[in-house]
XYZ file of N, CA and C in Angstrom:
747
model
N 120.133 113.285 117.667
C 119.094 114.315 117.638
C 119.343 115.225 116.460
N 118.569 115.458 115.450
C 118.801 116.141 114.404
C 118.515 117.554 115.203
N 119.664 118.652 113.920
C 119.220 119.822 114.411
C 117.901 120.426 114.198
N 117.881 121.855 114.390
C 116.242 122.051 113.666
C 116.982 123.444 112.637
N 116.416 123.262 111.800
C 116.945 124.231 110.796
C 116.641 125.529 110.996
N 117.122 126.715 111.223
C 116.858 127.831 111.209
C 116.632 128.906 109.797
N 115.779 129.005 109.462
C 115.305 130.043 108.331
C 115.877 131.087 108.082
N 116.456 131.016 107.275
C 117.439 132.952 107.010
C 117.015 132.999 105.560
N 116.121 133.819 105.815
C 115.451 134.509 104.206
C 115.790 135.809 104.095
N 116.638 135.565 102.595
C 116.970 137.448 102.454
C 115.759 138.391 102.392
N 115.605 138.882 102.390
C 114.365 140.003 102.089
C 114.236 140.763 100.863
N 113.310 141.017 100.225
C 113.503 141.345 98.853
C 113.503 142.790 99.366
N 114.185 144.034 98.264
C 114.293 145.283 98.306
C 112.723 146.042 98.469
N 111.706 145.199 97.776
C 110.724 146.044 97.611
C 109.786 145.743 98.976
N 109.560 144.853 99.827
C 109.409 144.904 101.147
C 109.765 145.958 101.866
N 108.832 146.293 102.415
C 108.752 147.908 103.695
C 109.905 146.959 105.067
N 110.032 147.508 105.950
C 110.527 147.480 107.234
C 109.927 146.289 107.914
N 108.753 146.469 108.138
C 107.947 145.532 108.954
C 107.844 144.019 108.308
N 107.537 144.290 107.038
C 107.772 142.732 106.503
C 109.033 142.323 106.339
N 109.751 143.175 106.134
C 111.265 142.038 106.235
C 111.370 141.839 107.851
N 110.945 142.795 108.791
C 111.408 141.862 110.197
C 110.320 140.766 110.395
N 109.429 140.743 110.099
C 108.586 138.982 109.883
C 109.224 137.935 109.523
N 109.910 138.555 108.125
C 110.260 137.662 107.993
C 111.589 136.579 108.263
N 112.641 137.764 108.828
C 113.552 137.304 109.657
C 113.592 137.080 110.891
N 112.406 137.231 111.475
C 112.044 136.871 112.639
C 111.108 135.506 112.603
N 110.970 134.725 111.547
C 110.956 133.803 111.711
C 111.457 132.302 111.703
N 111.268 131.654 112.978
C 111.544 130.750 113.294
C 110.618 129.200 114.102
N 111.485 127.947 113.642
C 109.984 127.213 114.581
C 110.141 127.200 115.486
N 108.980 127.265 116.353
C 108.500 127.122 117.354
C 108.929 125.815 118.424
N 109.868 126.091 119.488
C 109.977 125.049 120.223
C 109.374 124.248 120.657
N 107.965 124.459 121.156
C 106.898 123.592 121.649
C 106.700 122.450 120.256
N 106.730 123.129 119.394
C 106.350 122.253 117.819
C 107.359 121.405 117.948
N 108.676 121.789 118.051
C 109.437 121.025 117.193
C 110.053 119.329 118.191
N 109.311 119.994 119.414
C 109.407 119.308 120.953
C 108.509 117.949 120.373
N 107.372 119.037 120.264
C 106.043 117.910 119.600
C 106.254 117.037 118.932
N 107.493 117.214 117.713
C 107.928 116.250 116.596
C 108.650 115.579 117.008
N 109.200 115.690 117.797
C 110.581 114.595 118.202
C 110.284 113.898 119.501
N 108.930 114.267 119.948
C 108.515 113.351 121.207
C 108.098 112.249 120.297
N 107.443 112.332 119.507
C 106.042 111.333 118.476
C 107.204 110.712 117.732
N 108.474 111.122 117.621
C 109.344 110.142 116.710
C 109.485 108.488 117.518
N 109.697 107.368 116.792
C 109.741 106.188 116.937
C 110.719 105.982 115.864
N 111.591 104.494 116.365
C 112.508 104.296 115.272
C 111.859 104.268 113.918
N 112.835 104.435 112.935
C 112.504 104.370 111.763
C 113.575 103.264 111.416
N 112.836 101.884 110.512
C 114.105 101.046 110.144
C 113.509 100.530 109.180
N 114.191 100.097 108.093
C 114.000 99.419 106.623
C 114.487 98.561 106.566
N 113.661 97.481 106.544
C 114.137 95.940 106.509
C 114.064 95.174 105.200
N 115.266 95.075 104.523
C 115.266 94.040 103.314
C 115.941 92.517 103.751
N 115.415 91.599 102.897
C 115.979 89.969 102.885
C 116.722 89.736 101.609
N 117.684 89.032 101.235
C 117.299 88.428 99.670
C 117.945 86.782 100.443
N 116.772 85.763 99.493
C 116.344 84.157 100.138
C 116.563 83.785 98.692
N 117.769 82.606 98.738
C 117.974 82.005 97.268
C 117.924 80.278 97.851
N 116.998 79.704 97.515
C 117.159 77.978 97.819
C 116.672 77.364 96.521
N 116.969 76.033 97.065
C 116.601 74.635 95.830
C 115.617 74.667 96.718
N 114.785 73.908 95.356
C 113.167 73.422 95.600
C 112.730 71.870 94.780
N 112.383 71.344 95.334
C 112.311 70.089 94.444
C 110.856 69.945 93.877
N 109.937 71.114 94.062
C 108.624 71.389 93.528
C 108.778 72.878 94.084
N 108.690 73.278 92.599
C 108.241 74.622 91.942
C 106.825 75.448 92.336
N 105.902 74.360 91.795
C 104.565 74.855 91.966
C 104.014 74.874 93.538
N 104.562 74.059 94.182
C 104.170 73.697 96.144
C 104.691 74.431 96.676
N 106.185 74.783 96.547
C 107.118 76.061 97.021
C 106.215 77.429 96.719
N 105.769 77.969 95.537
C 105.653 79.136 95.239
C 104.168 79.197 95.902
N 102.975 78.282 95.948
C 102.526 78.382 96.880
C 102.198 78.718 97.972
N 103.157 77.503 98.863
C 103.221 77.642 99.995
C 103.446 79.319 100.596
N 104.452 79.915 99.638
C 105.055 81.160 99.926
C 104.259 82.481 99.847
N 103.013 82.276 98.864
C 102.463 83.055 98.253
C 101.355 82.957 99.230
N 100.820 81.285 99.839
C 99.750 81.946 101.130
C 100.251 82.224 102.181
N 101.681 82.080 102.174
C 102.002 82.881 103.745
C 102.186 83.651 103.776
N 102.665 84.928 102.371
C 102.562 86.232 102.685
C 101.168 86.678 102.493
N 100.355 85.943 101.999
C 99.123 86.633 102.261
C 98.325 86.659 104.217
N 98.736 85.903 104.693
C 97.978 85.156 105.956
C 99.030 86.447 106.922
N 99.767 86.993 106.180
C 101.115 87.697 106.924
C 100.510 89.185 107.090
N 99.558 89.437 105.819
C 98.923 90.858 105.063
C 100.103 91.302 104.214
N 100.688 90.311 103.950
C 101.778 90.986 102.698
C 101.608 90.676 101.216
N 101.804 90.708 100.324
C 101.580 90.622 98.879
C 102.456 90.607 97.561
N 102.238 89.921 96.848
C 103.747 90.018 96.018
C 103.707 90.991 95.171
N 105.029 91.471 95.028
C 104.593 92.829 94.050
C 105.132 92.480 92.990
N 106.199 91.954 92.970
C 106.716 91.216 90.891
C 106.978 89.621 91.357
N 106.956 89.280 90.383
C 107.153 87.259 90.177
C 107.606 87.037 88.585
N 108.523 86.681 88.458
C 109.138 85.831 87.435
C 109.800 84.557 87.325
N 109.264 84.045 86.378
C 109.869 82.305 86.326
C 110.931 82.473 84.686
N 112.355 81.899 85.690
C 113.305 81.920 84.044
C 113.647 80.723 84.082
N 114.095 80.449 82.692
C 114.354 78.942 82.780
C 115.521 78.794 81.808
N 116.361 77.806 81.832
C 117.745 77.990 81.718
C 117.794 76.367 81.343
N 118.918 76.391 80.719
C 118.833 74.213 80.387
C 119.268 73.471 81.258
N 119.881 74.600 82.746
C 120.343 73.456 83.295
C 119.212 73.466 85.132
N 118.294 74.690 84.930
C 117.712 74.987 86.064
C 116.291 75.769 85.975
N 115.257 75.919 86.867
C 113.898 76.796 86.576
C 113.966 77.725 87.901
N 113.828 79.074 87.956
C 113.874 79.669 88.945
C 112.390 80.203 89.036
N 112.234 80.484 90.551
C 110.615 81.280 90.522
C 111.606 82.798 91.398
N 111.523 84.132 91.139
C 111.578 84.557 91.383
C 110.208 85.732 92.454
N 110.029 85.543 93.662
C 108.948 86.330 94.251
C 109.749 87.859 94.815
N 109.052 88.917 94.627
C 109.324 90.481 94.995
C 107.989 90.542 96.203
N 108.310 90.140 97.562
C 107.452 90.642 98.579
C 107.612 91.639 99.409
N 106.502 92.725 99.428
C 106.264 93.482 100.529
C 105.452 92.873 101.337
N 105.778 92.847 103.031
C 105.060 92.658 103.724
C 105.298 94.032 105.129
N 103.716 93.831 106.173
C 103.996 95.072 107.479
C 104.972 94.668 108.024
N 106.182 95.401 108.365
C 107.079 95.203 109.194
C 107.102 94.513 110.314
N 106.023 94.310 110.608
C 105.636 93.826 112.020
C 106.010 92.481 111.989
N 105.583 92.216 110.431
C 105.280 90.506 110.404
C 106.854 90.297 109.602
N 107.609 90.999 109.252
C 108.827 90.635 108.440
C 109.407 89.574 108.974
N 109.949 89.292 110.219
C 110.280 88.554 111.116
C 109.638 86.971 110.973
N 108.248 87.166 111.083
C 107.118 86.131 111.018
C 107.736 85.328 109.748
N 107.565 86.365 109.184
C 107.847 85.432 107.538
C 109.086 84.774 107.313
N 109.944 85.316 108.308
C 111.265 84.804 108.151
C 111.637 83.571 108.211
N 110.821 83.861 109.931
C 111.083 82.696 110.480
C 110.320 80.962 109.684
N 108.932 81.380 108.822
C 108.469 80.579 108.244
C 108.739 80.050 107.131
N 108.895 80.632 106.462
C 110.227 80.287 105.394
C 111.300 79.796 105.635
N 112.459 79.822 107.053
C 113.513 79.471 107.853
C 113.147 77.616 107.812
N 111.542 77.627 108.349
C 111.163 76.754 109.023
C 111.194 75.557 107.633
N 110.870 76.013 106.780
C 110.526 75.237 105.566
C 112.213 74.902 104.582
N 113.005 75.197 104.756
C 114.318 75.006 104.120
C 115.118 74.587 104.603
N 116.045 73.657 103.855
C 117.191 72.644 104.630
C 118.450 73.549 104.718
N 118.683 74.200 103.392
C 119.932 74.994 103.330
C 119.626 75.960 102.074
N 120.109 77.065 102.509
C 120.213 78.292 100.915
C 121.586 78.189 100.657
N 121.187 78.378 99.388
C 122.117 79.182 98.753
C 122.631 80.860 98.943
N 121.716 81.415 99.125
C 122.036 82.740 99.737
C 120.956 83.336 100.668
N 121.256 83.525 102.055
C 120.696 84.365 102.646
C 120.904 85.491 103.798
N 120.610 86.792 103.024
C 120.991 88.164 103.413
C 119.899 89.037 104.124
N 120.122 89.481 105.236
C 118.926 90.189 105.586
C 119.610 91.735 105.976
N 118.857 92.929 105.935
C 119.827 94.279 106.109
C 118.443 95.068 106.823
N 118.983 95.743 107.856
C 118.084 96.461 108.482
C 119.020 97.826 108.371
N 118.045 99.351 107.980
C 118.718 100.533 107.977
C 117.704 101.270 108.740
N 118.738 102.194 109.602
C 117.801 102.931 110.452
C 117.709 104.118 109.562
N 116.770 104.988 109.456
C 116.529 106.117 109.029
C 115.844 107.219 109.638
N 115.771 107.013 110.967
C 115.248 107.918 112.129
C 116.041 109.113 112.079
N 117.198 109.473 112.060
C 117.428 110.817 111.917
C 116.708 111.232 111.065
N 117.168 111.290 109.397
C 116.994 111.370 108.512
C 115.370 112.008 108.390
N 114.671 110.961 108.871
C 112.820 111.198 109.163
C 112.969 112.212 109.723
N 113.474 112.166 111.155
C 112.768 113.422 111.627
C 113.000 114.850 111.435
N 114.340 114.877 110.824
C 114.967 116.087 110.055
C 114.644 116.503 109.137
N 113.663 115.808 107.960
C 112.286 115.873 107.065
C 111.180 116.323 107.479
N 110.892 115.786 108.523
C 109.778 115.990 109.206
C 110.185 117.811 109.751
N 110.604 118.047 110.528
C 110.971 119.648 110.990
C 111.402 120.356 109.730
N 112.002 120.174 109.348
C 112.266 121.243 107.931
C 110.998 121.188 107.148
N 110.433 120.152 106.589
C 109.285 120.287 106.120
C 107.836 121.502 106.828
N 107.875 121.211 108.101
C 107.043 121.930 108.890
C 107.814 123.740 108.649
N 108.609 123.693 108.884
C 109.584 125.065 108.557
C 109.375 125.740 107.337
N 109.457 124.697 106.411
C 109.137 125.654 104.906
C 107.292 125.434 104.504
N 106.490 124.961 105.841
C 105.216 124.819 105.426
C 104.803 126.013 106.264
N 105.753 126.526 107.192
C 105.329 127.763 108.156
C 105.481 128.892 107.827
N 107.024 128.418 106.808
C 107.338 129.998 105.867
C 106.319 130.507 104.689
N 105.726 129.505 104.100
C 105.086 129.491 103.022
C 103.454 129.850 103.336
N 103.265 130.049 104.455
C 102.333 130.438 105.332
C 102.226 131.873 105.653
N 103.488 132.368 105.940
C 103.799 133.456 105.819
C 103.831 134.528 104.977
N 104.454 133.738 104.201
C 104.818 134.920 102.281
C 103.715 134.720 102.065
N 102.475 133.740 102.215
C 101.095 134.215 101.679
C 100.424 135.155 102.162
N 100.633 135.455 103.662
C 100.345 136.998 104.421
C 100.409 137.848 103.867
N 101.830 137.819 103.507
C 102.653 138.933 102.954
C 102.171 139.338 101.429
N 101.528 137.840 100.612
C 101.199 138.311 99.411
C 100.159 139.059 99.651
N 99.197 138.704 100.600
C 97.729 139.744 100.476
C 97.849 140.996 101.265
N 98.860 141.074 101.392
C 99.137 142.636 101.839
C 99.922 143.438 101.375
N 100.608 142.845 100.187
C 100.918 143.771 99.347
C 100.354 144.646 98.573
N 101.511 145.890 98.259
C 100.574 146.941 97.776
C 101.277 147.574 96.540
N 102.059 146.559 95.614
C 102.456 147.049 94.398
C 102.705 145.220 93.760
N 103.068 145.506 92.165
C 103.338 144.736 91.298
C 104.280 143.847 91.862
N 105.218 144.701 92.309
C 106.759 143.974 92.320
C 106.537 143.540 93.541
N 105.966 144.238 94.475
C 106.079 142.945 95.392
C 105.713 142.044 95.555
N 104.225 142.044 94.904
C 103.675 140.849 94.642
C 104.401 139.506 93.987
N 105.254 140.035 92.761
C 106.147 139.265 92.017
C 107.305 138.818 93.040
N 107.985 139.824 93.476
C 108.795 139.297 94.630
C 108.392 138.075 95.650
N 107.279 138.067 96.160
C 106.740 137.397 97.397
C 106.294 135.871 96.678
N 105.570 135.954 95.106
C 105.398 135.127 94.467
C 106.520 134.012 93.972
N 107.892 134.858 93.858
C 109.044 134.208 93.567
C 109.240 133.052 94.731
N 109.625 133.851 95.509
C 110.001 133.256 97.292
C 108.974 131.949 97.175
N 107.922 132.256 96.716
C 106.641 131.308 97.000
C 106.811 129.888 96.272
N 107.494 130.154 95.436
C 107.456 129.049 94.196
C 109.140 128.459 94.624
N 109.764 128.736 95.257
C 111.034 128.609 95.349
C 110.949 127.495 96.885
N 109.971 127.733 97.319
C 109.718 127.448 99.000
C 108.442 126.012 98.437
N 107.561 126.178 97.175
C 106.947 125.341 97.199
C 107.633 123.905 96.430
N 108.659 124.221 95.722
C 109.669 123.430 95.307
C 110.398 122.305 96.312
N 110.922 123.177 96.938
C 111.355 122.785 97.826
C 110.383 121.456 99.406
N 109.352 122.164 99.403
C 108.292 121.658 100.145
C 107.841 120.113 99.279
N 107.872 120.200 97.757
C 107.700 118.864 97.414
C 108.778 118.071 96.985
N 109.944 118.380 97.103
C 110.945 117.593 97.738
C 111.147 116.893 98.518
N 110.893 117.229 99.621
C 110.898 116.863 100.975
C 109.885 115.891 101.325
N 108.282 116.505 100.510
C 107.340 115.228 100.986
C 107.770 114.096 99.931
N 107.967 114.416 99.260
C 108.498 112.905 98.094
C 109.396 111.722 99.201
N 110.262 112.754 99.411
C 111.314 111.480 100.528
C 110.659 111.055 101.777
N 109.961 111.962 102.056
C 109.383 111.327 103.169
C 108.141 110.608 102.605
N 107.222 110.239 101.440
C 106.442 109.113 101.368
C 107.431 108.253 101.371
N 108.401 108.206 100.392
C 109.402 107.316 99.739
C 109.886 106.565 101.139
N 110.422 106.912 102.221
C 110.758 107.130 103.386
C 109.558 106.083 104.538
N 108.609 106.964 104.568
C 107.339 106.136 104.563
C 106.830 104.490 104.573
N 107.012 104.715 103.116
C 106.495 103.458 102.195
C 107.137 101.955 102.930
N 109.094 102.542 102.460
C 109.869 101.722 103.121
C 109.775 101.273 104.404
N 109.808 101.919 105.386
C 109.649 101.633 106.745
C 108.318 100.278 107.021
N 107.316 101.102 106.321
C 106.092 100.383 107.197
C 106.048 99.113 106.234
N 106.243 99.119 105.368
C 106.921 97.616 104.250
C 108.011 97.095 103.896
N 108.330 96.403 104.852
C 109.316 95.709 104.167
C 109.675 94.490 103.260
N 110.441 94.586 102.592
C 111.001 94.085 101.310
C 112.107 92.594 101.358
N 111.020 91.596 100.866
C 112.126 90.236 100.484
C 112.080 89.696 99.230
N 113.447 89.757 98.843
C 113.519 88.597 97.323
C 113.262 87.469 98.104
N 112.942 86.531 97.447
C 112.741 84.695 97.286
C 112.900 84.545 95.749
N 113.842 83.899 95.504
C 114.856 83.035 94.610
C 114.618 81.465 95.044
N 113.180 80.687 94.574
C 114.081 79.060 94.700
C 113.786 78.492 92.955
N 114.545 77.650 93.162
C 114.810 76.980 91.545
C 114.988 75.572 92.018
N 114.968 74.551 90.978
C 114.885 73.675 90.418
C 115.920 72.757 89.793
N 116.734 72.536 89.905
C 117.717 71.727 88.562
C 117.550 70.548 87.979
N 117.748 71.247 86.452
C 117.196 69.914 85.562
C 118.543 68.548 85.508
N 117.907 67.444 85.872
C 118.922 66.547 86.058
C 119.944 66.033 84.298
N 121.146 66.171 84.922
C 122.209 65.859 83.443
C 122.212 67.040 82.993
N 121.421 68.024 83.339
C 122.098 69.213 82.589
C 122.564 70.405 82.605
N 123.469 69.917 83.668
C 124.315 70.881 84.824
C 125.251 71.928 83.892
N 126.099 72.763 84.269
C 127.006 73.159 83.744
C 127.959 72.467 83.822
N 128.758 72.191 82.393
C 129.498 71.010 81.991
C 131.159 72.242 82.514
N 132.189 71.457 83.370
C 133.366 72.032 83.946
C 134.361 71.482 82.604
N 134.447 73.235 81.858
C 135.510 72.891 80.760
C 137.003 72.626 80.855
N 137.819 71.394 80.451
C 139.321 71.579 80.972
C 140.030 72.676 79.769
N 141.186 73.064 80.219
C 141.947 74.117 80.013
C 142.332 74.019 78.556
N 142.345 74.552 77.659
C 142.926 74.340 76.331
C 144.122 74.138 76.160
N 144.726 73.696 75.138
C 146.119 73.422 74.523
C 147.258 74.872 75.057
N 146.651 76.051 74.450
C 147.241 77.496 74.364
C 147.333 78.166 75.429
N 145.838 77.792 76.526
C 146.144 77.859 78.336
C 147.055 77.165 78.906
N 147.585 75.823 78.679
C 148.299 74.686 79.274
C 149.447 75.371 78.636
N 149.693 75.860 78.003
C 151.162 75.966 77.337
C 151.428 77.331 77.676
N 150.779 78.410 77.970
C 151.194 79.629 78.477
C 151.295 79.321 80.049
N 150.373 78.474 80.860
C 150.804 78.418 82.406
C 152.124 77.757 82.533
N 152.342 76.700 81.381
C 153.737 75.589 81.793
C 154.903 77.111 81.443
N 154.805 78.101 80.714
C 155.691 78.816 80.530
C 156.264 79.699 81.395
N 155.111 80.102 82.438
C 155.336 80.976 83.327
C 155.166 80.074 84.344
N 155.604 79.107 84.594
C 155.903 78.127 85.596
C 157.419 77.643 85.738
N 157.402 77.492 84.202
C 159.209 77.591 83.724
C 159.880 78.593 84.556
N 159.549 79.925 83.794
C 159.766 80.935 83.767
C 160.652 81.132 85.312
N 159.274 80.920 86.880
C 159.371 81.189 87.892
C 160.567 79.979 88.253
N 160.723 78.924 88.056
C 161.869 77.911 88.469
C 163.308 78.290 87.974
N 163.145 79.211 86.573
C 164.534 79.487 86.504
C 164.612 80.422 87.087
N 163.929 81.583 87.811
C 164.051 82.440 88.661
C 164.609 81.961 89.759
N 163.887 81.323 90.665
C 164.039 80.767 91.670
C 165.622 79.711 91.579
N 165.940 79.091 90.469
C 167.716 78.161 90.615
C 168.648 79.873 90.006
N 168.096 80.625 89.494
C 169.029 81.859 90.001
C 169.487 82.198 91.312
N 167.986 82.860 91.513
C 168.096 83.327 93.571
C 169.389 82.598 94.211
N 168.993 81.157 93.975
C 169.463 80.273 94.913
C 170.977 80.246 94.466
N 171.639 80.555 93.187
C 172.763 80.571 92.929
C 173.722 81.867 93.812
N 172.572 82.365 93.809
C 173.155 83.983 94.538
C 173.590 84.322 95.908
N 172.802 83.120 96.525
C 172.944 82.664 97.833
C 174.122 82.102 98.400
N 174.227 81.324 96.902
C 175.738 80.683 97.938
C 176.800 80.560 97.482
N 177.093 81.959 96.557
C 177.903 82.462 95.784
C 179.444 82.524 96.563
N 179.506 83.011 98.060
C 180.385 83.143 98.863
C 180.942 81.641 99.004
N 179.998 80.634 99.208
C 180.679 79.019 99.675
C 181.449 78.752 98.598
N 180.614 78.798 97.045
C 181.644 78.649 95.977
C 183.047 79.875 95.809
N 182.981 81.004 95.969
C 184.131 81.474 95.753
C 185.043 80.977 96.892
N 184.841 80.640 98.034
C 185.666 80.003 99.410
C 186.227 79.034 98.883
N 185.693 78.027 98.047
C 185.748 76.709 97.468
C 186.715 76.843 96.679
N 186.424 77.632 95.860
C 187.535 77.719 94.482
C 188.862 78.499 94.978
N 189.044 79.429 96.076
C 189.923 79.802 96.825
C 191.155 78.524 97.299
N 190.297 77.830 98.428
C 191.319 77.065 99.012
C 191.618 75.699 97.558
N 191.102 75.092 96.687
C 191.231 74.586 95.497
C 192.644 75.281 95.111
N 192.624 77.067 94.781
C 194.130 76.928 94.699
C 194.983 76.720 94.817
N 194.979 76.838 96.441
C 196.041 76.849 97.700
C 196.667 75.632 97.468
């Protein structure tokens, strides 16, 4: 349960009595903030990323392209790279959350094996609704100092109340930014699709080790064996001095 933010606004000097207790006397409203957090529902952001072989390019990207449409989803970037040894189609889909699943599973249905597949769900329900109440808070304060502007009765306070105003409306489009941003994500969610192609014979060729690699590993291979017939000399240093003992005798 997020908290609800409580408002502590200093009061400017040139404010009378009565408007600074307004304005420290304000706070939201419980019934409101009751209101906001009854109407909350999870909030979750669902990304995929889908990397497979395709043995047709053009039937794959297809196929993919009318099922996020039949889904109400849509591609938002597509790129095809091509490489000497492979052709990739890259698809960027948003689809309604509802159907993320749908698509999953249909795409699931159509592939033998990936190469990579990642799916990440993030909840962001606190987060929302703690946007959501603070937002309402500095849309209640800002409601206020406009009272206060038309009832002022000099320069400076006007300037004063105007400050507060611009400081509070700053702030107010902060808040709605993350919450479209916030928004956006939730009710769309987001899958890469990665499938490609490989061109036959012209794989990546597996280089063997050079002359100057082979001869620095045999060195520090050396290296570790004369370590190791040390150790072992050290070990049984006592049997040989026992040895050479009774030898005197």
């Amino acid at each position: 349960k997020a908290g609800i933010e409580q408002v502590n606004v200093q009061p400017t000097p040139s404010l009378d009595q009565n408007q600074q207790r307004e304005i420290q006397q304000l706070n939201p409203s419980d019934a409101h903030s009751a209101k906001i957090e009854k109407a909350q529902k999870p909030k979750l952001i669902k990304k995929g990323f889908l990397t497979f072989e395709s043995s047709d390019l053009e039937k794959t990207y297809n196929e993919v392209t009318s099922l996020t449409k039949s889904l109400d989803g849509y591609i938002s970037n597509e790129n095809l790279a091509q490489s000497s040894y492979r052709h990739t189609f890259s698809l960027l889909i948003r689809v309604p959350s509802k159907n993320f699943d749908a698509l999953l599973s249909s795409i699931d249905a159509g592939v033998g094996d990936y190469e990579t597949r990642r799916i990440e769900t993030m909840d962001v329900s606190e987060e929302y609704l703690d946007l959501e109440i603070r937002l309402e808070n500095k849309k209640a304060l800002a409601q206020r100092y406009r009272q206060l502007l038309a009832k002022a009765k000099s320069i400076e306070e006007i300037l004063q109340v105007e400050h507060e105003l611009q400081k509070i409306s700053t702030e107010v489009d902060r808040m709605s930014g993350r919450l479209r941003y916030l928004s956006n994500q939730v009710s769309l969610s987001t899958l890469n699709v990665e499938f490609f192609k490989p061109i036959k014979g012209n794989q990546p060729k597996q280089t063997s080790p050079g002359f100057w690699s082979r001869a620095g590993k045999s060195l520090v291979n050396g290296w570790n064996m004369v370590q190791e017939i040390f150790l072992g000399l050290l070990t049984i240093w006592p049997l040989a001095l026992a040895g050479g003992m009774i030898g005197l005798l």
